[in-house]
Amino acid sequence: MTHVTRNTQHEMTIRRLLATLRLLFLYTILCAGILTTILIVRAAIEDGPTPAAPQPPADAPAAQIPLLGVTVDLTQYPTAAERRHALRRLHDAGFGWVRQRVDWSTVEPARGDLHWGEIDAILADIVAAQLTPVIVLDGSPAWARHPRDADNPLAPPADFADFARFAAAFADRYGEDVRFYQIWDEPNIAPHWGNRLIEPVHYARLLKDAAAAVRAADADAVIVTAALAPTRDRGHTAVDEVTFLQRLYAAGGAADFDAVAVQPFGFGNPPADPRSRVDVLNFARLRLIRRVMIAAGDAETPIWAVRFGWNRVPNANWGTVTPLAQFDYTADAIAQARSWPWLSALGWPLDRPADTGCDDDAQSSAWHCGDPNWGFALFDAVGFPEPLLAAFLVPGNPSTRALPPWTIPAALIGFAVLAALIVRRSAAAVRVLPLSAWLTRHRAERIIILIILIIIYYFATWPPLIGLCLIAAAVVIYARPIDGVILAALLIPFHFQHKDINLVAFTLSLPPAHAALLATVPALIRSHRSPTPSLQSPVP
């Protein structure tokens, strides 16, 4: 009899071990199914059209601008004749607007001491060349900066009202010739926001004050946000454009601008690259920005790509492509931009760098210059057009790649079937394990296991491990749902220490109390169905 009992116990042990292994195997399949489904859905979203939403009206103020433009530095030319020649050749090449930075510190080196002479001449020449000026109001004089930013002319002023007064003075003087005002530049990266944390809410305040001042001085003004720099970072000295724009909307900034300015450089990736996600820098980043605006209820505001492009100089910060690839990518990107009704402006980074960086013997060759910006140049150091310039005149090939429209529904249905099968097989495996009896008897051990799970969960970053922690917590709480409710209540003060779960296509933020409640759901369902709810009659 004893021998039979031992055999039975041995068989039961093996069955329980196999059931445990089966559960782990099924969980692995579930994780693989989740990953596969997310990848398919992400590919379908990236390859497909942007979400259906209202388009910016054709008569929107920010849409009243030619598509193609270029950023310039007209202060680099020693004579007015050279400056006018540079503007004429841009007009003749087919560009409709030029983006010129106006440095506040140059115009107002001392409080109230305004020097408009150079700007008067520059704007007169832009208008005479039949080009539309887009003015970037940027920088700060030493007298307006915070002491910690004393050596940083790109830092914002200590008092945003000072900048608003300067912006109003500019708009009052040039309102008849200037309609488009970009407020600041690249506030999402250092050093353009000074020696401080990057904070979209603070930029929202500067934008609000400056926009109100400009509109009061120039009723026809079109306000463009600062051109957000392309970055994948989300730290103290850089915040990616997606997060920055989301926080700008959350701060109520939508009423203070008429267009969103971004800089979708290709970074070596072709314009047909469909990946539109925070961790990928490419031309398709424009579609990601568009989705953010739709989600914020701002679909009717145009986007301006004030600087885009590919660099042909080796080892450039923007990635390097061959001159032929640069030509093809540029033409294709322009064709792609023309197919997006929500994109109103597309600008090349520069016509030529301000400093040639060349010796006298290499003036005609960008390859011998020290400045990698020459990899974007439309004209060489002598002034002859680069072959790239023709890319703005030839028809390109917009990307037409797209997965079938049934891809996402098919992927979701397939995952639902897989999940149902896994749940069914898991339920059969769980019945072999004596979980209910063990959890009912060993209350002290349950508490210890919960503490261990909380510690592992706190440090875990791998989504499958986080999922295992939640499942294990659900099993432990299953016998006494009141434990889960108490745990959730204790974790409420730690709400902002949420867990960011990276699910490839998106990030799920799960506060601690929400995680505890999620693990308690199975126990609450069991308690609700039980004749004697566990919450009312806990087992000691």
C-alpha positions as CSV (number, residue, x, y, z in Angstrom):
1,M,0.0,0.0,0.0
2,T,2.8,2.3,0.9
3,H,4.6,1.5,-2.4
4,V,1.4,2.3,-4.4
5,T,1.0,5.6,-2.5
6,R,4.7,6.6,-3.2
7,N,4.2,5.8,-6.9
8,T,1.0,7.9,-7.0
9,Q,2.8,10.8,-5.3
10,H,5.7,10.5,-7.7
11,E,3.3,10.5,-10.7
12,M,1.5,13.5,-9.3
13,T,4.9,15.4,-8.9
14,I,5.8,14.6,-12.5
15,R,2.3,15.8,-13.7
16,R,2.7,19.0,-11.7
17,L,6.2,19.6,-13.1
18,L,5.0,19.0,-16.6
19,A,2.0,21.3,-16.0
20,T,4.3,24.1,-14.9
21,L,6.6,23.6,-17.9
22,R,3.5,23.7,-20.1
23,L,2.4,27.0,-18.6
24,L,5.8,28.5,-19.2
25,F,5.8,27.2,-22.8
26,L,2.3,28.6,-23.4
27,Y,3.3,32.0,-21.9
28,T,6.3,32.1,-24.3
29,I,4.0,31.4,-27.2
30,L,1.6,34.2,-25.9
31,C,4.5,36.7,-25.7
32,A,5.6,35.7,-29.2
33,G,2.1,36.2,-30.5
34,I,1.8,39.6,-28.9
35,L,5.2,40.7,-30.4
36,T,4.2,39.4,-33.8
37,T,0.8,41.1,-33.7
38,I,2.3,44.4,-32.6
39,L,4.9,44.3,-35.4
40,I,2.3,43.5,-38.0
41,V,0.0,46.3,-36.8
42,R,2.9,48.8,-36.6
43,A,4.0,47.9,-40.2
44,A,0.4,48.4,-41.4
45,I,0.1,51.7,-39.7
46,E,3.5,53.0,-41.0
47,D,2.9,51.8,-44.5
48,G,-0.7,52.9,-44.7
49,P,-2.2,56.4,-45.0
50,T,-2.3,58.7,-42.0
51,P,-5.5,58.4,-39.9
52,A,-8.6,59.9,-41.4
53,A,-9.0,63.4,-40.1
54,P,-10.0,66.9,-41.3
55,Q,-7.3,68.5,-43.5
56,P,-6.0,72.0,-43.0
57,P,-8.3,74.3,-45.0
58,A,-6.9,75.5,-48.3
59,D,-7.4,79.1,-47.1
60,A,-5.7,78.6,-43.7
61,P,-3.3,81.4,-43.1
62,A,-0.3,79.1,-42.6
63,A,-1.1,77.4,-45.9
64,Q,-0.8,80.6,-47.9
65,I,2.9,80.0,-48.7
66,P,4.8,78.4,-51.6
67,L,5.7,74.8,-50.9
68,L,9.5,75.1,-51.5
69,G,11.8,77.3,-49.6
70,V,15.3,77.4,-48.1
71,T,16.9,78.6,-44.9
72,V,19.4,81.4,-45.5
73,D,21.9,83.5,-43.6
74,L,21.9,86.8,-45.5
75,T,24.2,88.5,-42.9
76,Q,27.1,86.6,-44.4
77,Y,27.4,88.7,-47.5
78,P,29.8,91.7,-47.2
79,T,28.0,93.7,-49.8
80,A,24.4,94.3,-50.7
81,A,25.1,93.3,-54.3
82,E,26.2,89.9,-53.3
83,R,23.2,89.5,-51.1
84,R,20.8,90.5,-53.9
85,H,22.5,88.1,-56.3
86,A,22.1,85.2,-53.8
87,L,18.4,86.0,-53.5
88,R,17.9,86.3,-57.2
89,R,19.4,82.9,-57.9
90,L,17.2,81.3,-55.3
91,H,14.1,82.8,-56.9
92,D,15.3,81.7,-60.3
93,A,15.8,78.2,-59.0
94,G,12.1,78.0,-58.1
95,F,12.1,78.6,-54.3
96,G,9.2,80.7,-53.0
97,W,10.3,81.6,-49.5
98,V,13.5,82.1,-47.5
99,R,13.8,81.6,-43.7
100,Q,16.0,84.2,-42.1
101,R,17.0,84.2,-38.4
102,V,16.8,87.6,-36.6
103,D,19.1,87.6,-33.6
104,W,17.6,89.6,-30.8
105,S,21.0,90.3,-29.2
106,T,22.2,91.9,-32.5
107,V,19.1,94.1,-32.8
108,E,18.9,95.1,-29.1
109,P,22.4,94.8,-27.5
110,A,21.3,97.1,-24.7
111,R,17.8,97.4,-23.3
112,G,15.8,99.8,-25.5
113,D,18.8,100.4,-27.9
114,L,17.3,99.0,-31.2
115,H,19.5,98.7,-34.3
116,W,17.3,98.0,-37.3
117,G,19.6,99.0,-40.2
118,E,20.8,95.6,-41.3
119,I,17.3,94.0,-41.0
120,D,15.8,96.9,-43.0
121,A,18.2,96.2,-45.9
122,I,17.8,92.4,-45.7
123,L,14.0,92.5,-45.8
124,A,13.9,95.1,-48.5
125,D,16.1,92.8,-50.7
126,I,14.0,89.7,-49.9
127,V,10.8,91.5,-51.0
128,A,12.5,92.9,-54.1
129,A,13.5,89.4,-55.1
130,Q,9.9,88.4,-55.0
131,L,10.5,85.9,-52.2
132,T,8.4,85.4,-49.1
133,P,10.3,86.1,-45.8
134,V,9.9,83.7,-42.9
135,I,11.5,85.3,-39.9
136,V,12.9,83.3,-36.9
137,L,12.9,85.5,-33.8
138,D,15.6,83.9,-31.7
139,G,18.4,84.4,-29.3
140,S,18.8,86.7,-26.3
141,P,21.1,89.6,-25.4
142,A,23.3,89.4,-22.3
143,W,21.2,91.9,-20.4
144,A,18.1,89.8,-20.8
145,R,19.5,86.4,-19.8
146,H,19.6,84.7,-16.4
147,P,23.0,84.7,-14.8
148,R,23.4,81.0,-15.2
149,D,23.0,81.5,-19.0
150,A,25.5,84.5,-19.1
151,D,27.7,82.8,-21.8
152,N,24.9,81.3,-23.9
153,P,23.4,83.7,-26.5
154,L,20.9,80.9,-27.5
155,A,19.3,80.8,-24.0
156,P,15.8,82.2,-23.4
157,P,15.4,85.4,-21.5
158,A,14.9,85.4,-17.7
159,D,11.7,87.4,-18.3
160,F,9.6,86.3,-21.3
161,A,8.0,89.7,-21.3
162,D,11.2,91.2,-22.6
163,F,11.2,88.9,-25.6
164,A,7.5,89.6,-26.2
165,R,8.3,93.4,-26.3
166,F,11.0,92.8,-28.8
167,A,8.8,90.6,-31.0
168,A,6.1,93.3,-30.9
169,A,8.5,96.0,-31.9
170,F,9.7,93.8,-34.8
171,A,6.1,93.1,-36.0
172,D,5.1,96.8,-35.6
173,R,8.1,97.8,-37.8
174,Y,7.9,95.1,-40.5
175,G,4.3,94.0,-40.4
176,E,3.7,95.1,-44.0
177,D,6.5,93.0,-45.4
178,V,6.5,90.1,-43.0
179,R,3.6,87.8,-42.4
180,F,5.2,84.6,-41.1
181,Y,6.9,84.6,-37.7
182,Q,8.7,81.6,-36.1
183,I,8.9,82.0,-32.4
184,W,12.3,80.7,-31.2
185,D,14.3,77.8,-32.6
186,E,14.9,74.2,-31.3
187,P,13.8,74.7,-27.7
188,N,13.7,70.9,-27.3
189,I,17.5,70.6,-27.2
190,A,20.4,72.2,-25.4
191,P,21.9,74.8,-25.7
192,H,18.8,76.3,-27.4
193,W,17.0,76.4,-24.1
194,G,19.9,77.4,-21.9
195,N,21.6,75.6,-19.1
196,R,18.4,74.2,-17.6
197,L,16.0,71.3,-18.0
198,I,14.2,71.1,-21.3
199,E,10.6,72.1,-20.4
200,P,7.9,72.3,-23.0
201,V,5.6,74.2,-20.5
202,H,8.1,77.0,-20.2
203,Y,8.4,77.3,-24.0
204,A,4.6,77.4,-24.1
205,R,4.7,80.4,-21.9
206,L,7.2,82.2,-24.1
207,L,5.2,81.3,-27.2
208,K,2.0,82.6,-25.6
209,D,3.5,85.9,-24.6
210,A,5.3,86.4,-27.9
211,A,2.4,85.3,-30.1
212,A,0.0,87.7,-28.3
213,A,2.4,90.6,-28.7
214,V,3.0,89.9,-32.4
215,R,-0.7,89.5,-33.2
216,A,-1.4,92.8,-31.4
217,A,1.1,94.6,-33.6
218,D,0.4,92.8,-36.8
219,A,-3.2,91.5,-37.2
220,D,-2.3,89.5,-40.3
221,A,0.6,87.6,-38.5
222,V,0.9,83.9,-38.9
223,I,2.7,82.3,-35.9
224,V,4.8,79.3,-36.4
225,T,6.2,77.2,-33.5
226,A,9.9,76.9,-33.0
227,A,11.3,74.4,-35.4
228,L,11.8,71.3,-33.2
229,A,15.1,69.5,-33.6
230,P,15.0,65.8,-34.6
231,T,16.2,63.7,-31.7
232,R,15.4,60.3,-30.1
233,D,16.4,61.5,-26.6
234,R,14.0,62.1,-23.7
235,G,16.3,63.4,-21.0
236,H,17.3,66.6,-19.2
237,T,19.1,68.2,-22.2
238,A,17.0,66.9,-25.1
239,V,13.4,65.9,-25.6
240,D,12.1,64.2,-28.7
241,E,9.7,66.2,-30.9
242,V,6.8,63.9,-30.3
243,T,7.0,64.2,-26.5
244,F,7.7,67.9,-26.7
245,L,4.7,68.6,-28.9
246,Q,2.4,66.4,-26.8
247,R,3.4,68.4,-23.7
248,L,3.0,71.7,-25.6
249,Y,-0.6,70.7,-26.4
250,A,-1.2,69.6,-22.8
251,A,0.0,73.1,-21.7
252,G,-2.7,74.7,-23.8
253,G,-0.4,76.0,-26.5
254,A,-2.6,75.1,-29.5
255,A,-4.3,78.6,-29.5
256,D,-0.9,80.3,-29.8
257,F,0.3,79.0,-33.2
258,D,-0.9,78.6,-36.7
259,A,1.6,76.0,-37.9
260,V,3.9,73.4,-36.4
261,A,7.5,73.6,-37.5
262,V,9.7,70.5,-37.6
263,Q,13.0,69.3,-39.3
264,P,12.6,65.8,-40.8
265,F,16.2,65.2,-41.9
266,G,16.7,61.9,-43.6
267,F,19.8,60.8,-41.7
268,G,20.8,58.5,-44.5
269,N,17.4,56.8,-44.7
270,P,15.5,57.2,-48.0
271,P,12.2,59.1,-48.1
272,A,10.4,55.8,-48.9
273,D,11.4,54.4,-45.5
274,P,8.0,53.9,-43.9
275,R,9.2,53.7,-40.2
276,S,7.5,56.6,-38.3
277,R,8.4,56.1,-34.7
278,V,10.3,58.1,-32.0
279,D,13.5,56.0,-32.2
280,V,13.9,56.4,-36.0
281,L,15.1,59.7,-37.5
282,N,13.9,59.9,-41.1
283,F,11.6,61.9,-43.5
284,A,8.6,59.7,-42.5
285,R,8.8,61.4,-39.0
286,L,6.4,63.9,-40.5
287,R,3.7,61.3,-40.4
288,L,4.4,60.7,-36.7
289,I,4.0,64.4,-36.0
290,R,0.8,64.4,-38.0
291,R,-0.6,61.6,-35.8
292,V,0.3,63.5,-32.7
293,M,-1.6,66.5,-33.9
294,I,-4.6,64.4,-34.9
295,A,-4.6,62.8,-31.4
296,A,-4.5,66.3,-29.9
297,G,-7.6,67.4,-31.9
298,D,-5.5,69.8,-34.0
299,A,-5.8,68.1,-37.5
300,E,-6.6,71.4,-39.3
301,T,-3.3,73.0,-38.4
302,P,-0.6,72.7,-41.2
303,I,2.9,71.3,-40.6
304,W,5.9,73.1,-41.9
305,A,9.1,71.1,-42.6
306,V,11.4,74.1,-42.4
307,R,14.5,72.0,-42.9
308,F,14.8,68.6,-44.5
309,G,17.5,66.8,-46.5
310,W,20.4,64.5,-46.9
311,N,24.1,65.3,-46.6
312,R,26.7,64.2,-49.2
313,V,29.9,65.0,-47.1
314,P,31.5,62.0,-45.4
315,N,31.1,61.7,-41.6
316,A,28.5,64.4,-41.4
317,N,26.3,64.6,-38.3
318,W,23.2,64.0,-40.4
319,G,24.4,60.7,-41.9
320,T,26.0,60.5,-45.3
321,V,24.7,59.5,-48.7
322,T,26.2,59.7,-52.2
323,P,25.5,62.8,-54.3
324,L,23.4,60.6,-56.6
325,A,21.3,59.3,-53.7
326,Q,21.0,62.8,-52.3
327,F,19.6,64.0,-55.7
328,D,17.1,61.1,-55.9
329,Y,16.0,61.3,-52.3
330,T,15.4,65.0,-52.5
331,A,13.3,64.7,-55.7
332,D,11.3,61.8,-54.2
333,A,10.8,63.7,-50.9
334,I,9.4,66.7,-52.7
335,A,7.0,64.4,-54.7
336,Q,5.9,62.8,-51.4
337,A,5.4,66.2,-49.8
338,R,3.1,67.3,-52.6
339,S,0.9,64.3,-51.8
340,W,0.3,65.4,-48.2
341,P,-2.3,68.1,-48.0
342,W,-1.4,68.8,-44.4
343,L,2.2,69.8,-45.2
344,S,2.3,73.4,-46.4
345,A,6.0,74.2,-46.5
346,L,9.2,72.2,-47.3
347,G,12.5,73.9,-46.8
348,W,16.1,73.0,-47.7
349,P,18.6,73.5,-44.8
350,L,20.7,76.2,-46.5
351,D,21.8,77.6,-49.9
352,R,25.5,77.8,-48.7
353,P,27.3,78.0,-45.4
354,A,28.1,81.3,-44.0
355,D,31.8,80.4,-43.6
356,T,33.5,78.6,-46.6
357,G,36.0,76.9,-44.4
358,C,38.2,76.5,-47.5
359,D,41.6,77.7,-48.4
360,D,42.1,79.7,-51.6
361,D,43.1,76.7,-53.7
362,A,40.0,74.8,-52.9
363,Q,37.3,77.4,-53.2
364,S,35.3,75.5,-55.8
365,S,35.2,72.2,-54.0
366,A,32.9,71.5,-51.1
367,W,34.8,68.2,-50.4
368,H,37.9,70.2,-49.3
369,C,36.0,72.4,-46.8
370,G,36.0,71.8,-43.1
371,D,32.3,72.6,-42.6
372,P,30.0,69.6,-43.0
373,N,27.2,72.0,-43.9
374,W,28.7,72.1,-47.4
375,G,27.1,68.7,-47.8
376,F,23.8,70.5,-48.1
377,A,25.0,73.4,-50.3
378,L,23.1,74.3,-53.4
379,F,25.9,76.5,-54.6
380,D,29.7,75.8,-54.4
381,A,32.2,78.2,-52.7
382,V,32.6,80.2,-55.9
383,G,28.8,80.4,-56.5
384,F,28.2,77.9,-59.2
385,P,25.1,75.7,-58.9
386,E,25.6,72.2,-57.5
387,P,24.0,69.3,-59.5
388,L,21.6,68.9,-56.5
389,L,19.8,72.1,-57.4
390,A,18.1,70.4,-60.4
391,A,16.4,67.9,-57.9
392,F,14.0,70.7,-57.0
393,L,12.8,70.9,-60.6
394,V,12.5,67.3,-61.7
395,P,9.5,65.1,-60.9
396,G,10.2,62.5,-58.2
397,N,8.6,59.2,-57.2
398,P,6.4,59.4,-54.0
399,S,6.2,56.2,-52.0
400,T,3.1,54.1,-52.7
401,R,3.9,51.1,-50.6
402,A,1.0,49.9,-48.5
403,L,-0.1,46.6,-46.9
404,P,-3.6,45.4,-47.7
405,P,-6.4,47.1,-45.6
406,W,-7.4,43.8,-44.0
407,T,-3.9,43.3,-42.5
408,I,-4.7,44.8,-39.0
409,P,-8.1,43.0,-38.6
410,A,-6.6,39.7,-39.7
411,A,-3.7,40.1,-37.2
412,L,-6.0,40.9,-34.3
413,I,-8.4,38.1,-35.1
414,G,-5.4,35.7,-35.4
415,F,-4.1,36.8,-32.0
416,A,-7.5,36.5,-30.4
417,V,-7.8,32.9,-31.6
418,L,-4.3,32.1,-30.4
419,A,-5.0,33.8,-27.0
420,A,-8.2,31.8,-26.6
421,L,-6.4,28.5,-27.3
422,I,-3.6,29.4,-24.8
423,V,-6.1,30.3,-22.1
424,R,-7.9,27.0,-22.6
425,R,-4.8,24.9,-22.4
426,S,-3.5,27.0,-19.5
427,A,-6.7,26.4,-17.5
428,A,-6.2,22.6,-18.0
429,A,-2.6,22.9,-16.7
430,V,-3.6,25.0,-13.8
431,R,-6.1,22.4,-12.6
432,V,-3.3,19.9,-12.1
433,L,-1.5,22.3,-9.7
434,P,-2.7,22.5,-6.0
435,L,-2.6,26.3,-6.1
436,S,-5.9,26.9,-4.3
437,A,-5.0,24.6,-1.4
438,W,-1.5,26.0,-1.0
439,L,-2.5,29.6,-1.2
440,T,-5.2,29.0,1.4
441,R,-2.9,27.5,4.0
442,H,0.2,29.6,3.6
443,R,-0.7,33.2,4.3
444,A,2.8,34.3,5.5
445,E,4.4,32.8,2.5
446,R,1.9,34.7,0.2
447,I,3.0,38.0,1.8
448,I,6.7,37.2,1.3
449,I,6.1,36.2,-2.3
450,L,4.2,39.4,-2.9
451,I,7.1,41.5,-1.5
452,I,9.6,39.6,-3.7
453,L,7.4,40.1,-6.8
454,I,7.1,43.9,-6.0
455,I,10.9,44.2,-5.8
456,I,11.4,42.2,-9.1
457,Y,8.6,44.3,-10.8
458,Y,10.3,47.5,-9.7
459,F,13.6,46.7,-11.3
460,A,12.2,44.8,-14.4
461,T,12.3,46.4,-17.8
462,W,11.8,43.4,-20.0
463,P,8.1,43.2,-20.9
464,P,7.8,39.3,-20.6
465,L,9.3,39.5,-17.1
466,I,6.9,42.3,-16.2
467,G,4.1,40.2,-17.4
468,L,5.3,37.2,-15.4
469,C,5.3,39.3,-12.3
470,L,1.7,40.4,-12.9
471,I,0.6,36.8,-13.5
472,A,2.4,35.6,-10.4
473,A,0.9,38.4,-8.3
474,A,-2.6,37.5,-9.7
475,V,-2.1,33.8,-8.6
476,V,-0.9,34.9,-5.1
477,I,-3.8,37.3,-4.7
478,Y,-6.4,34.8,-6.1
479,A,-7.1,33.2,-2.7
480,R,-7.6,36.6,-0.9
481,P,-8.6,39.5,-3.2
482,I,-8.6,41.8,-0.2
483,D,-4.8,41.5,-0.3
484,G,-4.8,43.0,-3.8
485,V,-7.1,45.8,-2.8
486,I,-5.0,46.7,0.2
487,L,-1.8,46.6,-1.9
488,A,-3.4,48.9,-4.5
489,A,-4.4,51.4,-1.7
490,L,-0.8,51.3,-0.3
491,L,0.7,52.0,-3.7
492,I,-1.5,55.1,-4.5
493,P,1.1,57.6,-3.1
494,F,3.6,56.2,-5.7
495,H,1.3,56.9,-8.6
496,F,3.9,58.9,-10.6
497,Q,6.6,56.2,-10.3
498,H,4.8,54.4,-13.1
499,K,6.3,51.5,-15.1
500,D,7.0,52.3,-18.8
501,I,6.4,49.1,-20.7
502,N,8.0,49.3,-24.1
503,L,5.7,47.3,-26.5
504,V,7.7,48.0,-29.7
505,A,5.1,50.1,-31.4
506,F,4.1,52.1,-28.3
507,T,4.9,52.5,-24.6
508,L,2.3,51.6,-21.9
509,S,2.6,53.6,-18.7
510,L,1.3,51.5,-15.8
511,P,1.1,53.2,-12.3
512,P,1.8,50.9,-9.4
513,A,-1.7,51.0,-8.0
514,H,-3.1,50.2,-11.4
515,A,-0.8,47.2,-11.7
516,A,-2.0,45.9,-8.3
517,L,-5.6,46.3,-9.4
518,L,-4.9,44.5,-12.7
519,A,-3.5,41.6,-10.7
520,T,-6.5,41.6,-8.5
521,V,-9.1,41.3,-11.3
522,P,-9.1,37.5,-11.5
523,A,-9.6,37.2,-7.7
524,L,-12.4,39.8,-7.8
525,I,-14.2,37.9,-10.6
526,R,-13.9,34.7,-8.6
527,S,-15.1,36.5,-5.4
528,H,-18.1,37.9,-7.3
529,R,-19.1,34.4,-8.6
530,S,-18.5,32.7,-5.3
531,P,-21.5,32.1,-2.9
532,T,-19.3,33.4,-0.1
533,P,-17.1,36.2,-1.4
534,S,-13.6,36.1,-0.3
535,L,-13.5,39.8,0.4
536,Q,-16.1,39.3,3.2
537,S,-14.9,36.0,4.5
538,P,-11.1,35.8,4.2
539,V,-9.4,32.5,4.9
540,P,-6.8,32.9,7.6
